[in-house]
Coordinates of C-alpha atoms in Angstrom, one line a residue:
M1 CA 4.1 6.7 26.0
A2 CA 5.8 3.6 24.6
K3 CA 4.3 0.2 25.7
N4 CA 5.9 -3.2 25.5
M5 CA 3.2 -5.8 24.5
T6 CA 5.5 -8.8 24.8
E7 CA 4.6 -9.3 28.5
G8 CA 1.3 -9.4 30.4
N9 CA -2.3 -10.5 29.7
P10 CA -2.8 -10.4 25.9
M11 CA -6.5 -9.4 26.0
R12 CA -5.9 -6.7 28.5
L13 CA -3.0 -5.3 26.6
M14 CA -4.8 -5.3 23.3
L15 CA -7.9 -3.6 24.8
Q16 CA -5.8 -1.0 26.6
F17 CA -4.1 -0.3 23.2
A18 CA -7.4 -0.4 21.3
L19 CA -9.5 1.9 23.5
P20 CA -7.6 5.1 22.7
L21 CA -7.7 4.1 19.0
L22 CA -11.4 3.5 19.3
G23 CA -11.9 6.9 21.0
G24 CA -9.9 8.5 18.2
N25 CA -11.8 6.7 15.5
L26 CA -15.2 7.5 17.1
L27 CA -14.2 11.2 17.4
Q28 CA -13.2 11.2 13.7
Q29 CA -16.5 9.6 12.7
T30 CA -18.3 12.0 15.0
Y31 CA -16.7 14.8 13.0
N32 CA -17.7 13.0 9.7
I33 CA -21.3 12.7 11.0
A34 CA -21.3 16.4 12.2
D35 CA -19.8 17.4 8.8
A36 CA -22.5 15.5 6.9
A37 CA -25.2 16.9 9.2
I38 CA -24.0 20.5 8.8
V39 CA -23.7 20.1 5.0
G40 CA -27.0 18.3 4.6
R41 CA -29.1 20.4 6.9
T42 CA -27.5 23.8 6.0
L43 CA -26.8 23.4 2.3
G44 CA -29.4 20.7 1.4
A45 CA -29.6 17.2 0.1
D46 CA -27.9 18.0 -3.2
A47 CA -24.9 19.4 -1.3
L48 CA -24.8 16.2 0.8
A49 CA -24.8 14.2 -2.4
S50 CA -22.0 16.2 -3.9
V51 CA -19.8 15.5 -0.8
G52 CA -20.7 11.8 -0.9
A53 CA -20.5 11.3 -4.7
S54 CA -16.7 10.9 -4.5
S55 CA -16.5 9.0 -1.2
S56 CA -15.2 5.8 -2.9
V57 CA -12.3 7.6 -4.7
Q58 CA -11.4 9.4 -1.5
F59 CA -11.2 6.0 0.2
L60 CA -9.0 4.8 -2.7
V61 CA -6.5 7.7 -2.5
L62 CA -6.5 8.5 1.2
G63 CA -6.7 4.8 2.0
F64 CA -3.6 4.2 0.0
C65 CA -1.8 6.9 1.9
I66 CA -3.0 5.6 5.3
G67 CA -2.2 2.0 4.4
I68 CA 1.4 2.9 3.4
C69 CA 1.9 4.7 6.8
C70 CA 0.6 1.7 8.6
G71 CA 2.9 -0.6 6.7
F72 CA 5.9 1.5 7.4
G73 CA 5.1 1.2 11.1
I74 CA 5.4 -2.6 11.1
P75 CA 9.2 -3.0 10.9
V76 CA 9.5 -0.1 13.5
S77 CA 7.2 -2.1 15.8
R78 CA 9.1 -5.3 15.2
Y79 CA 12.5 -3.8 16.0
F80 CA 11.0 -2.1 19.0
G81 CA 9.8 -5.5 20.3
A82 CA 13.2 -7.0 19.5
Q83 CA 14.9 -4.1 21.6
Q84 CA 17.0 -2.9 18.7
P85 CA 16.5 0.9 18.8
E86 CA 19.2 2.0 16.4
K87 CA 17.9 -0.3 13.7
M88 CA 14.3 0.9 14.5
R89 CA 15.5 4.5 13.9
R90 CA 17.1 3.7 10.5
Y91 CA 13.7 2.4 9.4
L92 CA 12.0 5.4 10.8
F93 CA 14.2 7.8 8.8
N94 CA 13.8 6.0 5.5
A95 CA 10.1 5.7 6.0
A96 CA 9.8 9.4 6.6
V97 CA 11.7 10.2 3.3
L98 CA 9.5 7.7 1.4
T99 CA 6.3 9.2 2.8
A100 CA 7.3 12.7 1.8
G101 CA 8.1 11.6 -1.8
I102 CA 4.9 9.7 -2.1
G103 CA 2.9 12.7 -0.8
V104 CA 4.3 15.0 -3.5
V105 CA 3.5 12.5 -6.3
V106 CA 0.0 11.6 -5.2
T107 CA -1.0 15.1 -4.5
I108 CA 0.0 16.4 -7.9
A109 CA -1.5 13.4 -9.8
T110 CA -4.9 13.5 -8.1
A111 CA -5.3 17.3 -8.3
L112 CA -4.7 17.2 -12.0
L113 CA -7.0 14.2 -12.6
C114 CA -9.9 15.4 -10.3
P115 CA -12.4 16.2 -13.1
E116 CA -11.8 13.0 -15.0
I117 CA -12.2 11.0 -11.7
L118 CA -15.6 12.5 -11.1
R119 CA -16.7 11.8 -14.7
L120 CA -15.5 8.2 -14.3
L121 CA -17.8 7.9 -11.3
S122 CA -20.8 9.0 -13.4
T123 CA -21.4 12.0 -11.0
P124 CA -24.8 13.6 -11.8
D125 CA -24.6 17.0 -13.6
D126 CA -26.6 18.8 -11.0
I127 CA -24.0 18.1 -8.3
F128 CA -20.8 17.9 -10.4
A129 CA -19.5 21.5 -9.7
D130 CA -19.8 21.2 -6.0
A131 CA -18.4 17.6 -6.0
Y132 CA -15.3 18.9 -7.9
R133 CA -14.7 21.8 -5.4
Y134 CA -14.9 19.5 -2.5
L135 CA -12.7 16.7 -3.9
F136 CA -10.0 19.1 -5.2
V137 CA -9.5 20.6 -1.8
I138 CA -9.3 17.2 -0.2
F139 CA -6.7 16.1 -2.7
M140 CA -4.6 19.2 -2.1
G141 CA -4.7 18.3 1.6
I142 CA -3.1 14.9 1.2
P143 CA 0.3 16.1 2.7
A144 CA -1.6 16.9 5.9
T145 CA -3.2 13.5 5.9
L146 CA 0.2 11.8 5.5
L147 CA 1.8 13.9 8.2
Y148 CA -0.7 12.9 10.9
N149 CA -1.0 9.3 9.9
F150 CA 2.7 8.7 9.5
L151 CA 3.6 10.1 12.9
A152 CA 0.6 8.4 14.5
S153 CA 1.7 5.1 13.0
M154 CA 5.2 5.6 14.5
L155 CA 3.8 6.3 17.9
R156 CA 1.5 3.3 17.8
S157 CA 4.4 1.1 16.7
V158 CA 6.1 1.7 20.0
G159 CA 2.8 1.1 21.9
D160 CA 1.5 4.6 22.3
S161 CA -2.0 4.8 21.1
R162 CA -3.1 7.4 23.6
T163 CA -1.2 10.4 22.3
P164 CA -2.6 10.2 18.7
F165 CA -6.0 9.9 20.2
L166 CA -5.6 13.1 22.2
F167 CA -4.5 15.1 19.2
L168 CA -7.2 13.6 17.1
A169 CA -9.7 14.7 19.8
F170 CA -8.5 18.3 19.5
S171 CA -8.6 18.0 15.7
T172 CA -12.2 16.8 15.8
V173 CA -13.4 19.7 17.9
L174 CA -11.4 22.1 15.7
N175 CA -12.9 20.5 12.6
I176 CA -16.5 21.0 13.7
A177 CA -15.8 24.6 14.7
L178 CA -14.2 25.3 11.4
D179 CA -17.1 23.6 9.6
L180 CA -19.6 26.0 11.2
F181 CA -17.3 29.0 10.6
C182 CA -16.5 28.2 7.0
I183 CA -20.0 27.0 5.9
V184 CA -22.4 29.1 8.0
T185 CA -20.3 32.3 8.7
L186 CA -18.2 32.6 5.6
D187 CA -20.7 30.9 3.3
W188 CA -18.1 28.9 1.5
G189 CA -20.4 26.0 0.7
V190 CA -19.0 22.5 0.3
S191 CA -15.5 23.9 -0.2
G192 CA -15.7 25.2 3.4
A193 CA -16.3 21.7 4.6
A194 CA -13.2 20.4 2.8
I195 CA -11.0 23.3 4.0
A196 CA -12.1 22.6 7.6
T197 CA -11.1 18.9 7.2
V198 CA -7.7 19.6 5.8
A199 CA -6.9 22.4 8.3
S200 CA -7.8 20.2 11.3
Q201 CA -5.8 17.3 9.9
A202 CA -2.8 19.5 9.5
A203 CA -3.1 20.7 13.1
S204 CA -3.2 17.1 14.5
G205 CA -0.1 16.3 12.5
V206 CA 1.9 19.3 13.7
L207 CA 0.9 18.5 17.3
C208 CA 2.2 14.9 16.9
L209 CA 5.5 16.2 15.5
L210 CA 5.9 18.7 18.4
F211 CA 5.1 15.9 21.0
I212 CA 7.7 13.5 19.5
R213 CA 10.4 16.2 19.5
K214 CA 9.7 17.1 23.1
R215 CA 8.7 13.8 24.8
V216 CA 9.6 10.7 22.8
S217 CA 13.4 10.5 22.6
L218 CA 13.0 6.9 21.5
L219 CA 11.9 8.3 18.1
H220 CA 14.5 10.9 17.8
L221 CA 16.7 10.4 14.8
T222 CA 20.5 10.2 15.3
G223 CA 23.0 11.2 12.7
E224 CA 23.9 7.6 12.0
A225 CA 20.3 6.7 11.3
C226 CA 19.8 9.6 8.8
R227 CA 20.9 8.1 5.6
L228 CA 19.0 6.5 2.8
E229 CA 19.6 2.8 2.5
R230 CA 18.3 0.9 -0.5
H231 CA 17.6 -2.4 1.2
V232 CA 15.8 -0.6 4.0
C233 CA 13.6 1.3 1.5
K234 CA 12.9 -1.9 -0.3
K235 CA 11.7 -3.6 2.8
L236 CA 9.6 -0.7 3.8
L237 CA 8.0 -0.5 0.4
L238 CA 7.4 -4.3 0.5
M239 CA 5.4 -3.7 3.7
G240 CA 3.8 -0.3 2.9
V241 CA 2.8 -0.6 -0.8
P242 CA 0.8 -3.8 -0.4
M243 CA -1.1 -2.4 2.5
G244 CA -1.8 0.8 0.6
L245 CA -2.8 -1.2 -2.5
Q246 CA -5.1 -3.3 -0.4
Y247 CA -7.1 -0.2 0.5
S248 CA -7.0 1.0 -3.1
I249 CA -7.9 -2.2 -4.7
T250 CA -10.8 -2.6 -2.4
A251 CA -11.8 1.0 -3.2
I252 CA -11.8 0.3 -6.9
G253 CA -14.7 -2.1 -6.3
S254 CA -16.4 0.6 -4.2
M255 CA -15.9 3.1 -7.1
V256 CA -17.6 0.7 -9.5
M257 CA -20.4 0.2 -6.9
Q258 CA -20.7 4.0 -6.4
A259 CA -20.7 4.7 -10.1
A260 CA -23.6 2.2 -10.5
N261 CA -25.4 3.9 -7.6
N262 CA -24.8 7.4 -8.9
G263 CA -26.5 6.4 -12.1
L264 CA -29.7 5.7 -10.1
G265 CA -30.1 9.5 -9.3
S266 CA -29.6 12.0 -6.5
V267 CA -32.1 10.4 -4.1
Y268 CA -30.1 7.2 -4.0
V269 CA -26.8 9.1 -3.9
S270 CA -28.0 11.0 -0.8
G271 CA -29.4 7.9 0.8
F272 CA -26.2 5.9 0.1
T273 CA -24.1 8.8 1.5
A274 CA -26.1 8.9 4.8
G275 CA -25.8 5.1 5.1
M276 CA -22.1 5.2 4.4
K277 CA -21.6 7.7 7.2
L278 CA -23.3 5.3 9.6
K279 CA -21.3 2.4 8.3
Q280 CA -18.0 4.2 8.9
F281 CA -19.0 5.1 12.4
F282 CA -19.8 1.5 13.3
L283 CA -16.6 0.3 11.6
C284 CA -14.5 2.2 14.2
P285 CA -14.2 -0.7 16.8
F286 CA -13.1 -3.1 14.0
D287 CA -10.3 -0.7 13.0
A288 CA -9.1 -0.1 16.6
L289 CA -9.2 -3.8 17.5
S290 CA -7.5 -5.0 14.3
T291 CA -4.7 -2.4 14.7
A292 CA -4.1 -3.6 18.3
V293 CA -3.9 -7.2 17.1
S294 CA -1.4 -6.2 14.4
V295 CA 0.9 -4.3 16.8
F296 CA 0.6 -7.1 19.3
C297 CA 1.5 -9.8 16.8
S298 CA 4.4 -7.7 15.3
Q299 CA 6.0 -7.0 18.7
N300 CA 5.7 -10.6 19.8
L301 CA 7.2 -11.8 16.6
G302 CA 10.2 -9.6 17.2
A303 CA 10.4 -11.1 20.7
N304 CA 10.2 -14.7 19.3
Q305 CA 6.9 -15.4 21.3
A306 CA 4.8 -17.4 18.8
K307 CA 2.4 -18.7 21.4
R308 CA 1.4 -15.1 22.3
M309 CA 0.8 -14.3 18.7
W310 CA -1.7 -17.1 18.4
E311 CA -3.4 -16.1 21.6
G312 CA -3.7 -12.5 20.4
L313 CA -5.3 -13.6 17.1
K314 CA -7.8 -15.8 18.9
K315 CA -8.8 -13.2 21.4
G316 CA -9.1 -10.6 18.6
L317 CA -11.4 -12.8 16.6
L318 CA -13.6 -13.4 19.6
I319 CA -14.0 -9.7 20.4
G320 CA -14.5 -8.8 16.7
V321 CA -17.3 -11.2 16.0
A322 CA -19.1 -10.4 19.2
Y323 CA -19.1 -6.7 18.4
G324 CA -20.2 -7.4 14.8
V325 CA -23.3 -9.2 16.0
L326 CA -24.3 -6.4 18.4
A327 CA -23.6 -3.6 15.9
G328 CA -25.5 -5.5 13.2
A329 CA -28.6 -5.7 15.4
I330 CA -28.5 -2.0 16.0
L331 CA -28.2 -1.2 12.3
I332 CA -31.1 -3.5 11.4
L333 CA -33.5 -2.2 14.1
G334 CA -32.4 1.5 14.2
G335 CA -31.1 2.3 10.8
R336 CA -33.9 4.7 9.8
T337 CA -33.9 6.6 13.1
L338 CA -30.1 7.0 12.9
S339 CA -30.3 8.3 9.4
L340 CA -32.3 11.3 10.7
L341 CA -28.9 12.7 11.8
F342 CA -28.2 13.6 8.2
V343 CA -31.6 14.0 6.5
D344 CA -34.8 15.9 7.3
A345 CA -37.8 13.8 8.1
E346 CA -39.6 15.3 5.1
A347 CA -37.1 13.6 2.7
S348 CA -38.7 10.2 3.2
A349 CA -37.3 8.6 0.0
V350 CA -33.8 9.4 1.1
L351 CA -34.4 8.1 4.6
D352 CA -35.9 4.9 3.2
A353 CA -32.8 4.4 0.9
S354 CA -30.4 4.9 3.8
A355 CA -32.3 2.6 6.1
Q356 CA -32.5 -0.1 3.5
Y357 CA -28.7 0.0 2.9
V358 CA -27.7 -0.2 6.6
G359 CA -30.4 -2.7 7.5
C360 CA -29.2 -5.2 4.9
M361 CA -25.6 -4.6 5.9
G362 CA -26.4 -5.5 9.6
Y363 CA -27.1 -9.1 8.8
F364 CA -23.5 -9.8 7.8
F365 CA -21.7 -7.2 9.9
W366 CA -20.1 -9.8 12.0
L367 CA -18.0 -11.0 9.0
L368 CA -16.0 -7.8 9.3
G369 CA -14.7 -8.9 12.7
I370 CA -13.1 -11.9 11.0
L371 CA -12.0 -10.0 7.9
N372 CA -10.3 -7.0 9.7
V373 CA -8.6 -9.0 12.5
C374 CA -7.2 -11.7 10.1
R375 CA -6.1 -9.1 7.6
M376 CA -4.2 -6.9 10.1
A377 CA -2.7 -9.9 12.0
T378 CA -1.3 -11.2 8.7
Q379 CA 0.2 -7.8 7.9
G380 CA 1.6 -7.5 11.4
I381 CA 3.6 -10.7 11.0
G382 CA 5.1 -9.5 7.7
F383 CA 2.9 -11.0 5.0
A384 CA 1.3 -7.7 3.7
G385 CA 1.6 -9.0 0.1
R386 CA -0.7 -11.9 0.8
T387 CA -3.4 -9.7 2.1
V388 CA -3.5 -7.8 -1.2
F389 CA -5.5 -10.6 -2.7
S390 CA -8.2 -10.2 -0.1
G391 CA -8.6 -6.7 -1.5
V392 CA -8.7 -8.2 -5.0
A393 CA -11.5 -10.6 -3.9
E394 CA -13.5 -7.7 -2.5
M395 CA -12.9 -5.6 -5.6
A396 CA -14.0 -8.5 -7.9
A397 CA -17.1 -9.3 -5.9
R398 CA -18.2 -5.6 -5.7
S399 CA -17.5 -5.0 -9.4
A400 CA -19.2 -8.1 -10.6
V401 CA -22.3 -7.6 -8.6
S402 CA -22.6 -3.9 -9.4
L403 CA -21.9 -4.3 -13.2
L404 CA -24.1 -7.4 -13.7
L405 CA -27.1 -6.8 -11.4
V406 CA -27.7 -3.2 -10.6
G407 CA -29.0 -2.4 -14.0
R408 CA -31.7 -5.0 -13.6
Y409 CA -32.5 -4.9 -9.9
G410 CA -31.5 -1.4 -9.0
Y411 CA -30.8 -0.1 -5.5
T412 CA -31.6 -3.4 -3.8
V413 CA -28.4 -4.9 -5.3
I414 CA -26.4 -1.9 -4.0
C415 CA -27.6 -2.8 -0.5
W416 CA -26.2 -6.4 -0.7
T417 CA -23.0 -5.7 -2.6
D418 CA -20.7 -5.0 0.4
Q419 CA -21.7 -8.3 2.0
A420 CA -20.8 -10.3 -1.1
A421 CA -17.4 -8.6 -1.0
W422 CA -16.8 -9.4 2.7
L423 CA -17.6 -13.0 2.2
A424 CA -15.4 -13.4 -0.9
A425 CA -12.5 -11.8 1.0
C426 CA -13.0 -14.0 4.1
L427 CA -13.0 -17.2 2.0
Y428 CA -9.5 -16.4 0.9
L429 CA -8.1 -14.6 3.9
V430 CA -8.9 -17.0 6.8
P431 CA -6.9 -20.0 5.5
M432 CA -4.1 -17.6 4.4
T433 CA -3.9 -16.1 7.9
L434 CA -3.6 -19.6 9.4
L435 CA -0.9 -20.5 6.9
S436 CA 1.0 -17.3 7.6
M437 CA 0.8 -17.8 11.4
K438 CA 2.1 -21.4 11.0
T439 CA 4.9 -20.2 8.8
V440 CA 6.3 -17.6 11.3
T441 CA 5.7 -20.0 14.2
K442 CA 8.1 -22.5 12.5
E443 CA 10.6 -19.7 11.9
V444 CA 10.5 -18.6 15.6
Q445 CA 11.1 -22.2 16.6
K446 CA 14.1 -22.5 14.3
R447 CA 15.6 -19.3 15.8
L448 CA 15.1 -20.5 19.3
N449 CA 16.5 -23.9 18.6
G450 CA 19.4 -22.6 16.5

């Protein structure tokens, strides 16, 4: 249910909000791990490589969609905090129309360009056909991804992170069951894994829609709210597109990195894929925490409570860095053992590659606590455009390191490329976040004094 975050202990409120998000993210990654384990152990290392060969472009496209949905939720959250429900509903309707239009365009474009995308990624010939089948189904399922993420973003904007978690939990269980059915029983190969993903995502979106219709009158659209308004659409796009582009720009660097890694052969593609699955799992707390900080800052900006915004940022950074140190130690010490979830013990070369990737990553994992919290806090207070350049910094660093050094030093460079990107982004984003917070603090003071 809706939760007002403008009153009460900031750390407790953010943790209460973040825990369901964390549960949902962990469930999603549990599915991803189960999916990779089922594919890798049932269909073999080449099938696992074909699923992972396009992970960066999936992040680019799906990340753009998810980022837009998160951005559209920011003004909804702000007007909820300001206790202006009619204005909030106007933004909700216009955001829904924009999301539908974007879904149609992106789905058609990516489905048509799927073969060219895989060639651009230097996908090895021995896994190209399976990689195409998997990626094409994922692209055709973009409307399902948008449905769930848009509705989940709207629920979170009014403080309800529990309901999306519950539906995602159901979706995860369904996903694993469909994986086994489609891959093992129906023998659909990697296409079955993609179909299971899309079907379960659609189920969670439909459940969110039914819940809002029956239980969340706050998000019911009135006749007055159901009209397209150019200035509202403009504001929504100014929030949503930069957040979407931030994901996509970051992913471009990941695509360059993945193309360089794909060129090293299937062993390193499989090892990198296994390592990426572990990385995504350990990223879940960062995502949950940073979303909580964003909603907290946005609601309190709407309520003209600048001091609480600062407190939320500080507590978020403290929690994020502490978790990053702990998770990094686990990755360094247990990376090879954890990689056995995806790869048979006999595939020692693949295990070594995965362990090397996550072990190197562990030394700088704490940087992500700073990067994610600062990025989402800046977006939450209305400066989504400024955070795009942190994505540009990540892209530039990943691209430069991959293009200039992988050819000479091989997979070792791949294992340190992410860290270079995180550091480059933080060097830009930390001072920009402080500047943005100071700017809105002055605006709040002017409103209170005027």
